[in-house]
Amino acid sequence: MLHSISTRRTIRRYSSRDVDDVLLRELLSCACRTQTMGNLQLYSVVVSRDAQMKSRLAPAHFSQPMVTEAPVVLTICADFRRVSDWCCHRRAEPGYDNFLSFFNAASDALLFAQTFCCLAEDAGLGICYLGTTVYQPEAIIDVLELPRLVMPVATLTVGWPDEDPPQTDRLPLDAIVHDEVYRPFTSSQIDDLYGAKEQLAENCHFVEINHKETLAQVFTDCRYTKSDNEQMSEGLLKALRRQGFL
């Protein structure tokens, strides 16, 4: 498992070979052994195989081609609806229509998603994790008919790889690990931690084609802008209110 993690790659192109349902359900079943708050398993997974359904989902993910081309699309949802229904059915009064409950369910869902990714990749499948799920959540809610207290938090495209892309870079461990307490980085430490990333040929090209001075400016001015973040934050909050978590 350590080897498969250290060599993993995001796969966006898939072969025409189908993903056997027995294999998929086995991987999903094994992923259910992941950590979960209170042993409540506060997540649900919507499996999309139908071409029409994937086409309807695609716009919510900015029409990235892997959404329609992958044999399987999994939408991982934070789900307190099932537990709340169970409580009501057993004469217990649920109190999970709040932000803390969403945060706990989202944590459960993301842990499940990551465990599934590791298991699927270890079985030879390719995975692409779509961060776009929380950018336009109401579109996904509508397509998948998600009821109150169910919120999409992650999407995975799954299939047999039809590419062998290079690994993307990662920061050195010293950028991530703090001993005992968090220590903010000095300017010289930032230079050391980000220098190698900034000097990669592909990132230098990225800066050039975006007509920026630094790689950081590409992220702040082009990829993840303040205005976009604020707009999508409002959309996320609106969806959370709609689904009963705020």
PDB file of C-alpha atoms in Angstrom:
ATOM      1  CA  MET A   1       0.000   0.000   0.000  1.00  0.00           C
ATOM      2  CA  LEU A   2       2.845   2.409   0.801  1.00  0.00           C
ATOM      3  CA  HIS A   3       4.288   1.819  -2.670  1.00  0.00           C
ATOM      4  CA  SER A   4       0.955   2.410  -4.420  1.00  0.00           C
ATOM      5  CA  ILE A   5       0.448   5.676  -2.521  1.00  0.00           C
ATOM      6  CA  SER A   6       3.950   6.921  -3.275  1.00  0.00           C
ATOM      7  CA  THR A   7       3.531   6.263  -6.994  1.00  0.00           C
ATOM      8  CA  ARG A   8      -0.121   7.309  -7.415  1.00  0.00           C
ATOM      9  CA  ARG A   9      -1.298   9.524 -10.266  1.00  0.00           C
ATOM     10  CA  THR A  10      -4.557  11.261 -11.012  1.00  0.00           C
ATOM     11  CA  ILE A  11      -6.236   9.619 -14.009  1.00  0.00           C
ATOM     12  CA  ARG A  12      -8.481  11.669 -16.284  1.00  0.00           C
ATOM     13  CA  ARG A  13      -8.567   9.386 -19.354  1.00  0.00           C
ATOM     14  CA  TYR A  14     -10.165   5.954 -19.155  1.00  0.00           C
ATOM     15  CA  SER A  15     -10.324   2.906 -21.396  1.00  0.00           C
ATOM     16  CA  SER A  16     -13.643   1.578 -22.697  1.00  0.00           C
ATOM     17  CA  ARG A  17     -13.388  -1.382 -20.316  1.00  0.00           C
ATOM     18  CA  ASP A  18     -16.273  -1.366 -17.850  1.00  0.00           C
ATOM     19  CA  VAL A  19     -15.860  -1.458 -14.089  1.00  0.00           C
ATOM     20  CA  ASP A  20     -17.453  -4.685 -12.902  1.00  0.00           C
ATOM     21  CA  ASP A  21     -20.248  -4.044 -10.418  1.00  0.00           C
ATOM     22  CA  VAL A  22     -19.049  -6.867  -8.163  1.00  0.00           C
ATOM     23  CA  LEU A  23     -15.629  -5.234  -7.903  1.00  0.00           C
ATOM     24  CA  LEU A  24     -17.125  -1.793  -7.342  1.00  0.00           C
ATOM     25  CA  ARG A  25     -19.403  -3.002  -4.561  1.00  0.00           C
ATOM     26  CA  GLU A  26     -16.539  -4.896  -2.936  1.00  0.00           C
ATOM     27  CA  LEU A  27     -14.417  -1.732  -2.904  1.00  0.00           C
ATOM     28  CA  LEU A  28     -17.301   0.334  -1.533  1.00  0.00           C
ATOM     29  CA  SER A  29     -17.952  -2.288   1.118  1.00  0.00           C
ATOM     30  CA  CYS A  30     -14.310  -2.359   2.194  1.00  0.00           C
ATOM     31  CA  ALA A  31     -14.225   1.448   2.299  1.00  0.00           C
ATOM     32  CA  CYS A  32     -17.030   1.327   4.856  1.00  0.00           C
ATOM     33  CA  ARG A  33     -14.455   0.059   7.359  1.00  0.00           C
ATOM     34  CA  THR A  34     -12.933   3.541   7.475  1.00  0.00           C
ATOM     35  CA  GLN A  35     -13.139   5.708  10.581  1.00  0.00           C
ATOM     36  CA  THR A  36     -16.534   7.239  11.346  1.00  0.00           C
ATOM     37  CA  MET A  37     -17.956   9.464  14.088  1.00  0.00           C
ATOM     38  CA  GLY A  38     -19.888   7.478  16.673  1.00  0.00           C
ATOM     39  CA  ASN A  39     -19.961   4.508  14.279  1.00  0.00           C
ATOM     40  CA  LEU A  40     -22.826   6.279  12.494  1.00  0.00           C
ATOM     41  CA  GLN A  41     -21.396   6.231   8.936  1.00  0.00           C
ATOM     42  CA  LEU A  42     -22.622   9.719   8.108  1.00  0.00           C
ATOM     43  CA  TYR A  43     -22.235   9.392   4.345  1.00  0.00           C
ATOM     44  CA  SER A  44     -23.984   8.081   1.270  1.00  0.00           C
ATOM     45  CA  VAL A  45     -22.715   7.377  -2.238  1.00  0.00           C
ATOM     46  CA  VAL A  46     -24.670   7.974  -5.439  1.00  0.00           C
ATOM     47  CA  VAL A  47     -23.320   5.763  -8.239  1.00  0.00           C
ATOM     48  CA  SER A  48     -23.769   7.188 -11.747  1.00  0.00           C
ATOM     49  CA  ARG A  49     -23.230   4.844 -14.706  1.00  0.00           C
ATOM     50  CA  ASP A  50     -25.998   5.980 -17.044  1.00  0.00           C
ATOM     51  CA  ALA A  51     -24.663   8.201 -19.828  1.00  0.00           C
ATOM     52  CA  GLN A  52     -27.595  10.599 -19.609  1.00  0.00           C
ATOM     53  CA  MET A  53     -27.172  11.049 -15.864  1.00  0.00           C
ATOM     54  CA  LYS A  54     -23.449  11.704 -16.249  1.00  0.00           C
ATOM     55  CA  SER A  55     -24.215  14.278 -18.947  1.00  0.00           C
ATOM     56  CA  ARG A  56     -26.601  16.023 -16.580  1.00  0.00           C
ATOM     57  CA  LEU A  57     -23.950  16.066 -13.848  1.00  0.00           C
ATOM     58  CA  ALA A  58     -21.171  17.345 -16.100  1.00  0.00           C
ATOM     59  CA  PRO A  59     -22.124  21.062 -16.132  1.00  0.00           C
ATOM     60  CA  ALA A  60     -21.876  21.151 -12.333  1.00  0.00           C
ATOM     61  CA  HIS A  61     -18.232  20.132 -12.796  1.00  0.00           C
ATOM     62  CA  PHE A  62     -17.534  22.727 -15.518  1.00  0.00           C
ATOM     63  CA  SER A  63     -18.092  20.012 -18.142  1.00  0.00           C
ATOM     64  CA  GLN A  64     -14.748  18.363 -17.501  1.00  0.00           C
ATOM     65  CA  PRO A  65     -14.614  15.486 -20.025  1.00  0.00           C
ATOM     66  CA  MET A  66     -13.816  12.738 -17.498  1.00  0.00           C
ATOM     67  CA  VAL A  67     -17.288  13.144 -15.959  1.00  0.00           C
ATOM     68  CA  THR A  68     -18.946  11.773 -19.088  1.00  0.00           C
ATOM     69  CA  GLU A  69     -16.073   9.560 -20.254  1.00  0.00           C
ATOM     70  CA  ALA A  70     -15.427   7.627 -17.020  1.00  0.00           C
ATOM     71  CA  PRO A  71     -17.421   4.390 -16.676  1.00  0.00           C
ATOM     72  CA  VAL A  72     -18.423   5.319 -13.120  1.00  0.00           C
ATOM     73  CA  VAL A  73     -18.973   8.603 -11.312  1.00  0.00           C
ATOM     74  CA  LEU A  74     -19.364   8.508  -7.542  1.00  0.00           C
ATOM     75  CA  THR A  75     -20.886  11.427  -5.672  1.00  0.00           C
ATOM     76  CA  ILE A  76     -19.998  11.177  -1.989  1.00  0.00           C
ATOM     77  CA  CYS A  77     -22.495  12.919   0.265  1.00  0.00           C
ATOM     78  CA  ALA A  78     -22.519  14.048   3.871  1.00  0.00           C
ATOM     79  CA  ASP A  79     -25.717  12.365   5.064  1.00  0.00           C
ATOM     80  CA  PHE A  80     -27.572  12.948   8.313  1.00  0.00           C
ATOM     81  CA  ARG A  81     -30.940  12.166   6.710  1.00  0.00           C
ATOM     82  CA  ARG A  82     -30.641   8.404   7.144  1.00  0.00           C
ATOM     83  CA  VAL A  83     -29.614   8.659  10.802  1.00  0.00           C
ATOM     84  CA  SER A  84     -32.352  11.223  11.490  1.00  0.00           C
ATOM     85  CA  ASP A  85     -34.961   8.943   9.892  1.00  0.00           C
ATOM     86  CA  TRP A  86     -33.685   6.066  12.028  1.00  0.00           C
ATOM     87  CA  CYS A  87     -33.945   8.177  15.168  1.00  0.00           C
ATOM     88  CA  CYS A  88     -37.511   9.245  14.391  1.00  0.00           C
ATOM     89  CA  HIS A  89     -38.477   5.657  13.611  1.00  0.00           C
ATOM     90  CA  ARG A  90     -37.125   4.583  17.020  1.00  0.00           C
ATOM     91  CA  ARG A  91     -38.865   7.319  19.052  1.00  0.00           C
ATOM     92  CA  ALA A  92     -35.673   9.389  19.398  1.00  0.00           C
ATOM     93  CA  GLU A  93     -35.564  13.122  18.662  1.00  0.00           C
ATOM     94  CA  PRO A  94     -32.731  13.989  16.218  1.00  0.00           C
ATOM     95  CA  GLY A  95     -30.957  17.316  16.525  1.00  0.00           C
ATOM     96  CA  TYR A  96     -28.721  17.239  13.478  1.00  0.00           C
ATOM     97  CA  ASP A  97     -30.001  20.206  11.456  1.00  0.00           C
ATOM     98  CA  ASN A  98     -26.977  22.377  12.249  1.00  0.00           C
ATOM     99  CA  PHE A  99     -23.521  23.215  10.980  1.00  0.00           C
ATOM    100  CA  LEU A 100     -21.655  20.991  13.456  1.00  0.00           C
ATOM    101  CA  SER A 101     -23.591  18.001  12.170  1.00  0.00           C
ATOM    102  CA  PHE A 102     -22.706  18.910   8.589  1.00  0.00           C
ATOM    103  CA  PHE A 103     -19.040  19.221   9.519  1.00  0.00           C
ATOM    104  CA  ASN A 104     -19.065  15.807  11.206  1.00  0.00           C
ATOM    105  CA  ALA A 105     -20.867  14.204   8.273  1.00  0.00           C
ATOM    106  CA  ALA A 106     -18.555  15.889   5.756  1.00  0.00           C
ATOM    107  CA  SER A 107     -15.528  14.582   7.666  1.00  0.00           C
ATOM    108  CA  ASP A 108     -17.006  11.080   7.591  1.00  0.00           C
ATOM    109  CA  ALA A 109     -17.721  11.370   3.860  1.00  0.00           C
ATOM    110  CA  LEU A 110     -14.239  12.612   2.989  1.00  0.00           C
ATOM    111  CA  LEU A 111     -12.565   9.891   5.051  1.00  0.00           C
ATOM    112  CA  PHE A 112     -14.691   7.330   3.205  1.00  0.00           C
ATOM    113  CA  ALA A 113     -13.815   8.891  -0.156  1.00  0.00           C
ATOM    114  CA  GLN A 114     -10.082   8.771   0.540  1.00  0.00           C
ATOM    115  CA  THR A 115     -10.227   5.168   1.721  1.00  0.00           C
ATOM    116  CA  PHE A 116     -12.117   4.220  -1.432  1.00  0.00           C
ATOM    117  CA  CYS A 117      -9.500   5.982  -3.567  1.00  0.00           C
ATOM    118  CA  CYS A 118      -6.681   4.015  -1.954  1.00  0.00           C
ATOM    119  CA  LEU A 119      -8.501   0.700  -2.353  1.00  0.00           C
ATOM    120  CA  ALA A 120      -9.531   1.372  -5.958  1.00  0.00           C
ATOM    121  CA  GLU A 121      -6.045   2.441  -7.012  1.00  0.00           C
ATOM    122  CA  ASP A 122      -4.553  -0.589  -5.293  1.00  0.00           C
ATOM    123  CA  ALA A 123      -6.920  -2.711  -7.427  1.00  0.00           C
ATOM    124  CA  GLY A 124      -5.549  -1.057 -10.579  1.00  0.00           C
ATOM    125  CA  LEU A 125      -8.333   1.441 -11.178  1.00  0.00           C
ATOM    126  CA  GLY A 126      -7.736   5.111 -11.946  1.00  0.00           C
ATOM    127  CA  ILE A 127      -9.310   7.890  -9.913  1.00  0.00           C
ATOM    128  CA  CYS A 128      -9.851  11.599 -10.367  1.00  0.00           C
ATOM    129  CA  TYR A 129     -11.053  13.546  -7.327  1.00  0.00           C
ATOM    130  CA  LEU A 130     -13.218  16.491  -8.415  1.00  0.00           C
ATOM    131  CA  GLY A 131     -12.968  19.465  -6.101  1.00  0.00           C
ATOM    132  CA  THR A 132     -15.697  21.150  -8.141  1.00  0.00           C
ATOM    133  CA  THR A 133     -18.397  19.354  -6.140  1.00  0.00           C
ATOM    134  CA  VAL A 134     -18.740  22.213  -3.648  1.00  0.00           C
ATOM    135  CA  TYR A 135     -18.562  24.954  -6.295  1.00  0.00           C
ATOM    136  CA  GLN A 136     -22.076  24.420  -7.674  1.00  0.00           C
ATOM    137  CA  PRO A 137     -23.697  22.066  -5.147  1.00  0.00           C
ATOM    138  CA  GLU A 138     -27.291  23.005  -5.915  1.00  0.00           C
ATOM    139  CA  ALA A 139     -26.949  21.728  -9.481  1.00  0.00           C
ATOM    140  CA  ILE A 140     -25.798  18.359  -8.122  1.00  0.00           C
ATOM    141  CA  ILE A 141     -28.561  18.365  -5.508  1.00  0.00           C
ATOM    142  CA  ASP A 142     -31.131  18.857  -8.272  1.00  0.00           C
ATOM    143  CA  VAL A 143     -29.757  16.183 -10.619  1.00  0.00           C
ATOM    144  CA  LEU A 144     -29.356  13.548  -7.900  1.00  0.00           C
ATOM    145  CA  GLU A 145     -32.566  14.542  -6.077  1.00  0.00           C
ATOM    146  CA  LEU A 146     -30.768  14.814  -2.747  1.00  0.00           C
ATOM    147  CA  PRO A 147     -33.200  15.306   0.142  1.00  0.00           C
ATOM    148  CA  ARG A 148     -32.851  17.518   3.207  1.00  0.00           C
ATOM    149  CA  LEU A 149     -29.759  16.788   5.371  1.00  0.00           C
ATOM    150  CA  VAL A 150     -27.888  15.261   2.416  1.00  0.00           C
ATOM    151  CA  MET A 151     -25.103  17.392   0.936  1.00  0.00           C
ATOM    152  CA  PRO A 152     -22.619  16.523  -1.854  1.00  0.00           C
ATOM    153  CA  VAL A 153     -19.017  16.995  -0.736  1.00  0.00           C
ATOM    154  CA  ALA A 154     -16.845  14.991  -3.151  1.00  0.00           C
ATOM    155  CA  THR A 155     -17.000  13.414  -6.601  1.00  0.00           C
ATOM    156  CA  LEU A 156     -14.785  10.637  -7.947  1.00  0.00           C
ATOM    157  CA  THR A 157     -14.492   9.525 -11.546  1.00  0.00           C
ATOM    158  CA  VAL A 158     -13.509   5.863 -11.677  1.00  0.00           C
ATOM    159  CA  GLY A 159     -12.291   3.610 -14.475  1.00  0.00           C
ATOM    160  CA  TRP A 160      -9.416   1.620 -15.936  1.00  0.00           C
ATOM    161  CA  PRO A 161      -6.569   3.992 -16.873  1.00  0.00           C
ATOM    162  CA  ASP A 162      -5.937   4.888 -20.503  1.00  0.00           C
ATOM    163  CA  GLU A 163      -2.947   7.093 -19.696  1.00  0.00           C
ATOM    164  CA  ASP A 164       0.175   7.106 -17.579  1.00  0.00           C
ATOM    165  CA  PRO A 165       0.665  10.764 -16.687  1.00  0.00           C
ATOM    166  CA  PRO A 166       3.678  12.028 -14.740  1.00  0.00           C
ATOM    167  CA  GLN A 167       3.288  12.540 -11.031  1.00  0.00           C
ATOM    168  CA  THR A 168       2.533  16.044  -9.896  1.00  0.00           C
ATOM    169  CA  ASP A 169       4.951  17.685  -7.496  1.00  0.00           C
ATOM    170  CA  ARG A 170       4.516  17.810  -3.737  1.00  0.00           C
ATOM    171  CA  LEU A 171       5.949  20.156  -1.128  1.00  0.00           C
ATOM    172  CA  PRO A 172       8.683  18.800   1.155  1.00  0.00           C
ATOM    173  CA  LEU A 173       7.515  17.280   4.417  1.00  0.00           C
ATOM    174  CA  ASP A 174       8.895  20.219   6.402  1.00  0.00           C
ATOM    175  CA  ALA A 175       6.157  22.348   4.840  1.00  0.00           C
ATOM    176  CA  ILE A 176       3.494  20.141   6.378  1.00  0.00           C
ATOM    177  CA  VAL A 177       4.760  18.869   9.732  1.00  0.00           C
ATOM    178  CA  HIS A 178       5.065  21.020  12.871  1.00  0.00           C
ATOM    179  CA  ASP A 179       6.551  19.566  16.061  1.00  0.00           C
ATOM    180  CA  GLU A 180       4.456  20.176  19.180  1.00  0.00           C
ATOM    181  CA  VAL A 181       3.045  23.591  18.112  1.00  0.00           C
ATOM    182  CA  TYR A 182       2.405  25.399  14.837  1.00  0.00           C
ATOM    183  CA  ARG A 183       5.222  27.710  13.838  1.00  0.00           C
ATOM    184  CA  PRO A 184       4.557  30.214  11.030  1.00  0.00           C
ATOM    185  CA  PHE A 185       7.210  30.244   8.325  1.00  0.00           C
ATOM    186  CA  THR A 186       9.771  32.962   7.818  1.00  0.00           C
ATOM    187  CA  SER A 187      10.340  34.487   4.387  1.00  0.00           C
ATOM    188  CA  SER A 188      13.525  32.478   3.927  1.00  0.00           C
ATOM    189  CA  GLN A 189      11.712  29.266   4.892  1.00  0.00           C
ATOM    190  CA  ILE A 190       8.979  30.032   2.352  1.00  0.00           C
ATOM    191  CA  ASP A 191      11.704  30.459  -0.280  1.00  0.00           C
ATOM    192  CA  ASP A 192      13.171  27.080   0.641  1.00  0.00           C
ATOM    193  CA  LEU A 193       9.836  25.255   0.781  1.00  0.00           C
ATOM    194  CA  TYR A 194       8.399  26.617  -2.474  1.00  0.00           C
ATOM    195  CA  GLY A 195      11.582  27.166  -4.476  1.00  0.00           C
ATOM    196  CA  ALA A 196      11.682  23.755  -6.146  1.00  0.00           C
ATOM    197  CA  LYS A 197       7.998  23.941  -7.050  1.00  0.00           C
ATOM    198  CA  GLU A 198       8.387  27.402  -8.555  1.00  0.00           C
ATOM    199  CA  GLN A 199      11.387  26.341 -10.638  1.00  0.00           C
ATOM    200  CA  LEU A 200       9.689  23.385 -12.325  1.00  0.00           C
ATOM    201  CA  ALA A 201       9.548  23.901 -16.085  1.00  0.00           C
ATOM    202  CA  GLU A 202       5.789  23.353 -16.245  1.00  0.00           C
ATOM    203  CA  ASN A 203       5.185  25.921 -13.513  1.00  0.00           C
ATOM    204  CA  CYS A 204       7.479  28.453 -15.162  1.00  0.00           C
ATOM    205  CA  HIS A 205       5.456  27.943 -18.343  1.00  0.00           C
ATOM    206  CA  PHE A 206       2.257  28.326 -16.318  1.00  0.00           C
ATOM    207  CA  VAL A 207       3.455  31.718 -15.104  1.00  0.00           C
ATOM    208  CA  GLU A 208       4.452  32.774 -18.609  1.00  0.00           C
ATOM    209  CA  ILE A 209       1.207  31.896 -20.376  1.00  0.00           C
ATOM    210  CA  ASN A 210      -0.815  33.636 -17.665  1.00  0.00           C
ATOM    211  CA  HIS A 211       1.351  36.756 -17.976  1.00  0.00           C
ATOM    212  CA  LYS A 212       2.188  36.846 -14.276  1.00  0.00           C
ATOM    213  CA  GLU A 213       5.362  37.472 -12.297  1.00  0.00           C
ATOM    214  CA  THR A 214       5.075  34.572  -9.831  1.00  0.00           C
ATOM    215  CA  LEU A 215       3.347  31.211  -9.521  1.00  0.00           C
ATOM    216  CA  ALA A 216       1.483  32.477  -6.476  1.00  0.00           C
ATOM    217  CA  GLN A 217      -0.088  35.197  -8.626  1.00  0.00           C
ATOM    218  CA  VAL A 218      -1.419  32.544 -11.002  1.00  0.00           C
ATOM    219  CA  PHE A 219      -3.362  31.046  -8.117  1.00  0.00           C
ATOM    220  CA  THR A 220      -4.596  34.318  -6.612  1.00  0.00           C
ATOM    221  CA  ASP A 221      -5.329  36.173  -9.854  1.00  0.00           C
ATOM    222  CA  CYS A 222      -6.369  33.394 -12.258  1.00  0.00           C
ATOM    223  CA  ARG A 223      -7.201  30.036 -10.740  1.00  0.00           C
ATOM    224  CA  TYR A 224      -8.745  30.712  -7.315  1.00  0.00           C
ATOM    225  CA  THR A 225      -9.618  34.373  -7.201  1.00  0.00           C
ATOM    226  CA  LYS A 226     -11.090  36.244  -4.260  1.00  0.00           C
ATOM    227  CA  SER A 227     -14.244  37.125  -6.183  1.00  0.00           C
ATOM    228  CA  ASP A 228     -14.799  33.547  -7.326  1.00  0.00           C
ATOM    229  CA  ASN A 229     -14.208  32.233  -3.812  1.00  0.00           C
ATOM    230  CA  GLU A 230     -16.687  34.701  -2.349  1.00  0.00           C
ATOM    231  CA  GLN A 231     -19.316  33.942  -4.976  1.00  0.00           C
ATOM    232  CA  MET A 232     -19.000  30.180  -4.593  1.00  0.00           C
ATOM    233  CA  SER A 233     -18.959  30.520  -0.799  1.00  0.00           C
ATOM    234  CA  GLU A 234     -22.364  32.178  -1.035  1.00  0.00           C
ATOM    235  CA  GLY A 235     -23.578  29.326  -3.224  1.00  0.00           C
ATOM    236  CA  LEU A 236     -22.279  26.777  -0.737  1.00  0.00           C
ATOM    237  CA  LEU A 237     -23.970  28.526   2.188  1.00  0.00           C
ATOM    238  CA  LYS A 238     -27.208  28.749   0.194  1.00  0.00           C
ATOM    239  CA  ALA A 239     -27.076  25.008  -0.492  1.00  0.00           C
ATOM    240  CA  LEU A 240     -26.383  24.257   3.178  1.00  0.00           C
ATOM    241  CA  ARG A 241     -29.418  26.311   4.156  1.00  0.00           C
ATOM    242  CA  ARG A 242     -31.517  24.552   1.520  1.00  0.00           C
ATOM    243  CA  GLN A 243     -30.434  21.150   2.810  1.00  0.00           C
ATOM    244  CA  GLY A 244     -31.204  22.093   6.433  1.00  0.00           C
ATOM    245  CA  PHE A 245     -27.695  22.355   7.891  1.00  0.00           C
ATOM    246  CA  LEU A 246     -27.882  26.129   8.557  1.00  0.00           C
TER     247      LEU A 246
END
